[in-house]
Amino acid sequence: VREIAIKRCPPVTSDDLNSLFASSWEGHQRRDFGAVLRRSLVYFTAHHNGRLIGFVNVAWDGGVHGFLLDTTVHPDFRRGGIGLSLLRAAKAAAFDAGLEWLHVDCEPELAPFYEAAGFGPTAAGVWPVTSEASQ
Ligand SMILES: CC(C)(COP(=O)(O)OP(=O)(O)OC[C@H]1O[C@@H](n2cnc3c(N)ncnc32)[C@H](O)[C@@H]1OP(=O)(O)O)[C@@H](O)C(=O)NCCC(=O)NCCS
């Protein structure tokens, strides 16, 4: 059994997060995660022998809605329950913070992952933000 540690809001560098994302998100472009984490309600990380191998972030509207973003588990560690552990930790923290709903969106093939955690379906949309007001 692998020793995996789930941590709440530990210090984590942009380099570590960019390495994890490069392993997991096709076409990942280097990001400044400092700006992301400063606006996070709570985030959780997973570590194996000290190395960052998992991440999830909860963004917050200031009220009862949170939004799960960037759920990631390194390919070498998938299908071992780490993703679900990160989601459960996020849900517990959201409950403690007084949230009533967690939202997420994903590619259709990952719907079973969020269903396994307990997410139900909803109609949702996504709108690319461009300079043209009418599009
Ligand atoms: C999505 C992701 C975080 C899942 O992490 P994980 O640690 O492998 O997930 P778990 O092991 O906790 O999976 C729990 C259950 O969810 C379902 N599941 C997980 N990954 C799945 C997949 N790729 N396709 C279908 N079902 C999946 C399965 O029912 C699984 O249980 P099982 O392994 O006993 O069949 C990981 O695949 C990942 O990082 N993907 C790339 C980044 C990404 O697209 N993230 C989603 C953002 S919306």
CSV table of C-alpha atoms and ligand atoms in Angstrom, one decimal:
chain,number,residue,atom,x,y,z
A,1,VAL,CA,0.0,0.0,0.0
A,2,ARG,CA,1.4,3.4,-1.0
A,3,GLU,CA,1.7,6.0,1.7
A,4,ILE,CA,-0.2,9.0,0.5
A,5,ALA,CA,-0.6,12.1,2.6
A,6,ILE,CA,-3.6,14.5,1.9
A,7,LYS,CA,-2.8,18.0,3.2
A,8,ARG,CA,-5.0,21.1,3.6
A,9,CYS,CA,-3.5,24.3,2.1
A,10,PRO,CA,0.2,23.4,2.6
A,11,PRO,CA,2.7,25.8,1.1
A,12,VAL,CA,3.1,24.7,-2.5
A,13,THR,CA,5.2,26.3,-5.2
A,14,SER,CA,4.1,27.2,-8.7
A,15,ASP,CA,6.9,25.0,-10.0
A,16,ASP,CA,5.5,21.9,-8.3
A,17,LEU,CA,2.0,22.6,-9.5
A,18,ASN,CA,3.1,23.3,-13.0
A,19,SER,CA,5.0,20.0,-13.1
A,20,LEU,CA,2.0,18.1,-11.8
A,21,PHE,CA,-0.3,19.8,-14.4
A,22,ALA,CA,2.2,19.2,-17.2
A,23,SER,CA,1.9,15.5,-16.4
A,24,SER,CA,-1.8,15.5,-16.5
A,25,TRP,CA,-3.3,18.3,-18.6
A,26,GLU,CA,-2.7,18.1,-22.4
A,27,GLY,CA,-1.2,21.4,-23.7
A,28,HIS,CA,-0.7,22.8,-20.2
A,29,GLN,CA,0.8,26.3,-20.2
A,30,ARG,CA,2.8,27.4,-17.3
A,31,ARG,CA,0.6,29.4,-14.9
A,32,ASP,CA,1.2,31.6,-11.8
A,33,PHE,CA,-0.6,29.5,-9.2
A,34,GLY,CA,0.2,32.1,-6.5
A,35,ALA,CA,-2.6,34.3,-8.0
A,36,VAL,CA,-5.0,31.3,-8.0
A,37,LEU,CA,-4.2,30.1,-4.5
A,38,ARG,CA,-4.6,33.6,-3.0
A,39,ARG,CA,-8.3,33.5,-4.1
A,40,SER,CA,-8.9,30.0,-3.0
A,41,LEU,CA,-11.3,29.2,-0.2
A,42,VAL,CA,-9.5,25.9,0.4
A,43,TYR,CA,-7.3,23.5,-1.5
A,44,PHE,CA,-6.0,20.1,-0.9
A,45,THR,CA,-2.9,18.3,-2.1
A,46,ALA,CA,-1.7,14.7,-2.2
A,47,HIS,CA,1.9,13.7,-1.6
A,48,HIS,CA,3.9,10.5,-2.1
A,49,ASN,CA,7.3,10.6,-0.3
A,50,GLY,CA,7.0,14.3,-0.1
A,51,ARG,CA,6.3,14.7,-3.9
A,52,LEU,CA,3.2,16.5,-5.0
A,53,ILE,CA,1.0,14.0,-6.9
A,54,GLY,CA,-2.5,15.4,-6.4
A,55,PHE,CA,-4.4,18.7,-6.2
A,56,VAL,CA,-8.0,20.1,-5.9
A,57,ASN,CA,-9.1,23.7,-5.4
A,58,VAL,CA,-12.3,25.2,-4.1
A,59,ALA,CA,-13.2,28.6,-5.4
A,60,TRP,CA,-15.9,30.5,-3.6
A,61,ASP,CA,-18.6,33.0,-4.3
A,62,GLY,CA,-18.6,34.4,-0.8
A,63,GLY,CA,-22.0,32.8,-0.1
A,64,VAL,CA,-23.1,29.2,-0.2
A,65,HIS,CA,-21.6,28.2,-3.6
A,66,GLY,CA,-18.2,26.7,-4.1
A,67,PHE,CA,-16.7,25.6,-7.4
A,68,LEU,CA,-14.2,22.7,-7.7
A,69,LEU,CA,-11.4,23.4,-10.0
A,70,ASP,CA,-8.2,21.7,-11.3
A,71,THR,CA,-8.8,18.3,-9.8
A,72,THR,CA,-5.6,16.5,-10.7
A,73,VAL,CA,-3.9,13.2,-9.9
A,74,HIS,CA,-0.5,12.3,-11.4
A,75,PRO,CA,-1.0,9.5,-14.1
A,76,ASP,CA,1.3,7.1,-12.1
A,77,PHE,CA,-1.1,7.3,-9.1
A,78,ARG,CA,-4.6,7.1,-10.7
A,79,ARG,CA,-7.4,4.7,-10.0
A,80,GLY,CA,-6.2,4.3,-6.4
A,81,GLY,CA,-8.8,6.5,-4.8
A,82,ILE,CA,-6.7,9.6,-4.4
A,83,GLY,CA,-9.0,11.7,-6.5
A,84,LEU,CA,-12.0,10.7,-4.4
A,85,SER,CA,-10.0,11.4,-1.2
A,86,LEU,CA,-9.3,14.9,-2.5
A,87,LEU,CA,-13.0,15.5,-3.3
A,88,ARG,CA,-14.1,14.2,0.1
A,89,ALA,CA,-11.6,16.5,1.9
A,90,ALA,CA,-12.9,19.4,-0.2
A,91,LYS,CA,-16.5,18.6,0.6
A,92,ALA,CA,-15.8,18.4,4.4
A,93,ALA,CA,-14.0,21.7,4.3
A,94,ALA,CA,-16.8,23.3,2.3
A,95,PHE,CA,-19.3,22.1,4.9
A,96,ASP,CA,-17.3,23.5,7.7
A,97,ALA,CA,-17.1,26.8,5.9
A,98,GLY,CA,-20.9,27.0,5.6
A,99,LEU,CA,-21.2,26.2,1.9
A,100,GLU,CA,-24.3,24.4,0.6
A,101,TRP,CA,-23.4,23.5,-2.9
A,102,LEU,CA,-20.3,22.4,-4.8
A,103,HIS,CA,-20.3,22.8,-8.5
A,104,VAL,CA,-18.0,21.2,-11.0
A,105,ASP,CA,-17.7,20.8,-14.8
A,106,CYS,CA,-15.8,18.2,-16.7
A,107,GLU,CA,-15.4,16.4,-19.9
A,108,PRO,CA,-18.2,13.8,-20.4
A,109,GLU,CA,-15.9,10.8,-20.0
A,110,LEU,CA,-15.0,12.0,-16.4
A,111,ALA,CA,-18.6,12.2,-15.3
A,112,PRO,CA,-18.4,8.7,-13.6
A,113,PHE,CA,-15.6,10.1,-11.4
A,114,TYR,CA,-17.8,12.9,-10.0
A,115,GLU,CA,-20.8,10.6,-9.8
A,116,ALA,CA,-18.7,8.2,-7.7
A,117,ALA,CA,-18.1,11.1,-5.3
A,118,GLY,CA,-21.8,11.8,-5.1
A,119,PHE,CA,-22.3,14.7,-7.6
A,120,GLY,CA,-25.6,14.8,-9.4
A,121,PRO,CA,-26.2,16.1,-12.9
A,122,THR,CA,-27.2,19.7,-13.7
A,123,ALA,CA,-27.6,21.7,-16.8
A,124,ALA,CA,-24.6,24.0,-17.1
A,125,GLY,CA,-22.9,26.0,-19.7
A,126,VAL,CA,-19.5,27.5,-20.4
A,127,TRP,CA,-18.9,30.7,-22.3
A,128,PRO,CA,-15.5,31.7,-23.6
A,129,VAL,CA,-14.7,35.2,-22.5
A,130,THR,CA,-13.7,37.3,-25.5
A,131,SER,CA,-13.6,41.0,-26.4
A,132,GLU,CA,-16.7,40.8,-28.6
A,133,ALA,CA,-19.6,41.6,-26.3
A,134,SER,CA,-22.2,39.9,-28.5
A,135,GLN,CA,-20.5,36.5,-28.9
B,1,LIG,C1,-10.0,12.8,-12.8
B,1,LIG,C2,-8.8,12.3,-11.9
B,1,LIG,C3,-8.5,13.4,-11.0
B,1,LIG,C4,-9.3,11.1,-11.2
B,1,LIG,O1,-8.3,10.7,-10.2
B,1,LIG,P1,-8.1,9.2,-9.6
B,1,LIG,O2,-7.2,9.3,-8.4
B,1,LIG,O3,-7.7,8.3,-10.7
B,1,LIG,O4,-9.6,8.9,-9.2
B,1,LIG,P2,-10.1,7.7,-8.2
B,1,LIG,O5,-9.1,6.6,-8.2
B,1,LIG,O6,-10.4,8.3,-6.9
B,1,LIG,O7,-11.4,7.2,-9.0
B,1,LIG,C5,-12.6,6.9,-8.2
B,1,LIG,C6,-13.6,6.4,-9.2
B,1,LIG,O8,-14.0,7.4,-10.1
B,1,LIG,C7,-14.2,6.8,-11.4
B,1,LIG,N1,-13.2,7.2,-12.4
B,1,LIG,C8,-11.9,7.7,-12.1
B,1,LIG,N2,-11.3,8.1,-13.2
B,1,LIG,C9,-12.1,7.7,-14.2
B,1,LIG,C10,-11.9,7.8,-15.6
B,1,LIG,N3,-10.8,8.4,-16.2
B,1,LIG,N4,-13.0,7.4,-16.4
B,1,LIG,C11,-14.1,6.9,-15.9
B,1,LIG,N5,-14.3,6.8,-14.5
B,1,LIG,C12,-13.3,7.2,-13.7
B,1,LIG,C13,-14.1,5.3,-11.2
B,1,LIG,O9,-15.4,4.8,-10.8
B,1,LIG,C14,-13.2,5.2,-10.0
B,1,LIG,O10,-13.4,4.0,-9.3
B,1,LIG,P3,-12.6,2.6,-9.8
B,1,LIG,O11,-11.1,3.0,-10.0
B,1,LIG,O12,-12.8,1.7,-8.6
B,1,LIG,O13,-13.3,2.2,-11.0
B,1,LIG,C15,-7.5,11.9,-12.8
B,1,LIG,O14,-7.9,11.0,-13.8
B,1,LIG,C16,-6.9,13.1,-13.5
B,1,LIG,O15,-6.1,13.8,-12.9
B,1,LIG,N6,-7.2,13.4,-14.8
B,1,LIG,C17,-6.6,14.4,-15.6
B,1,LIG,C18,-7.0,15.8,-15.2
B,1,LIG,C19,-8.5,16.0,-15.3
B,1,LIG,O16,-9.0,15.9,-16.4
B,1,LIG,N7,-9.1,16.3,-14.2
B,1,LIG,C20,-10.6,16.6,-14.1
B,1,LIG,C21,-10.9,18.0,-14.1
B,1,LIG,S1,-12.6,18.3,-14.3
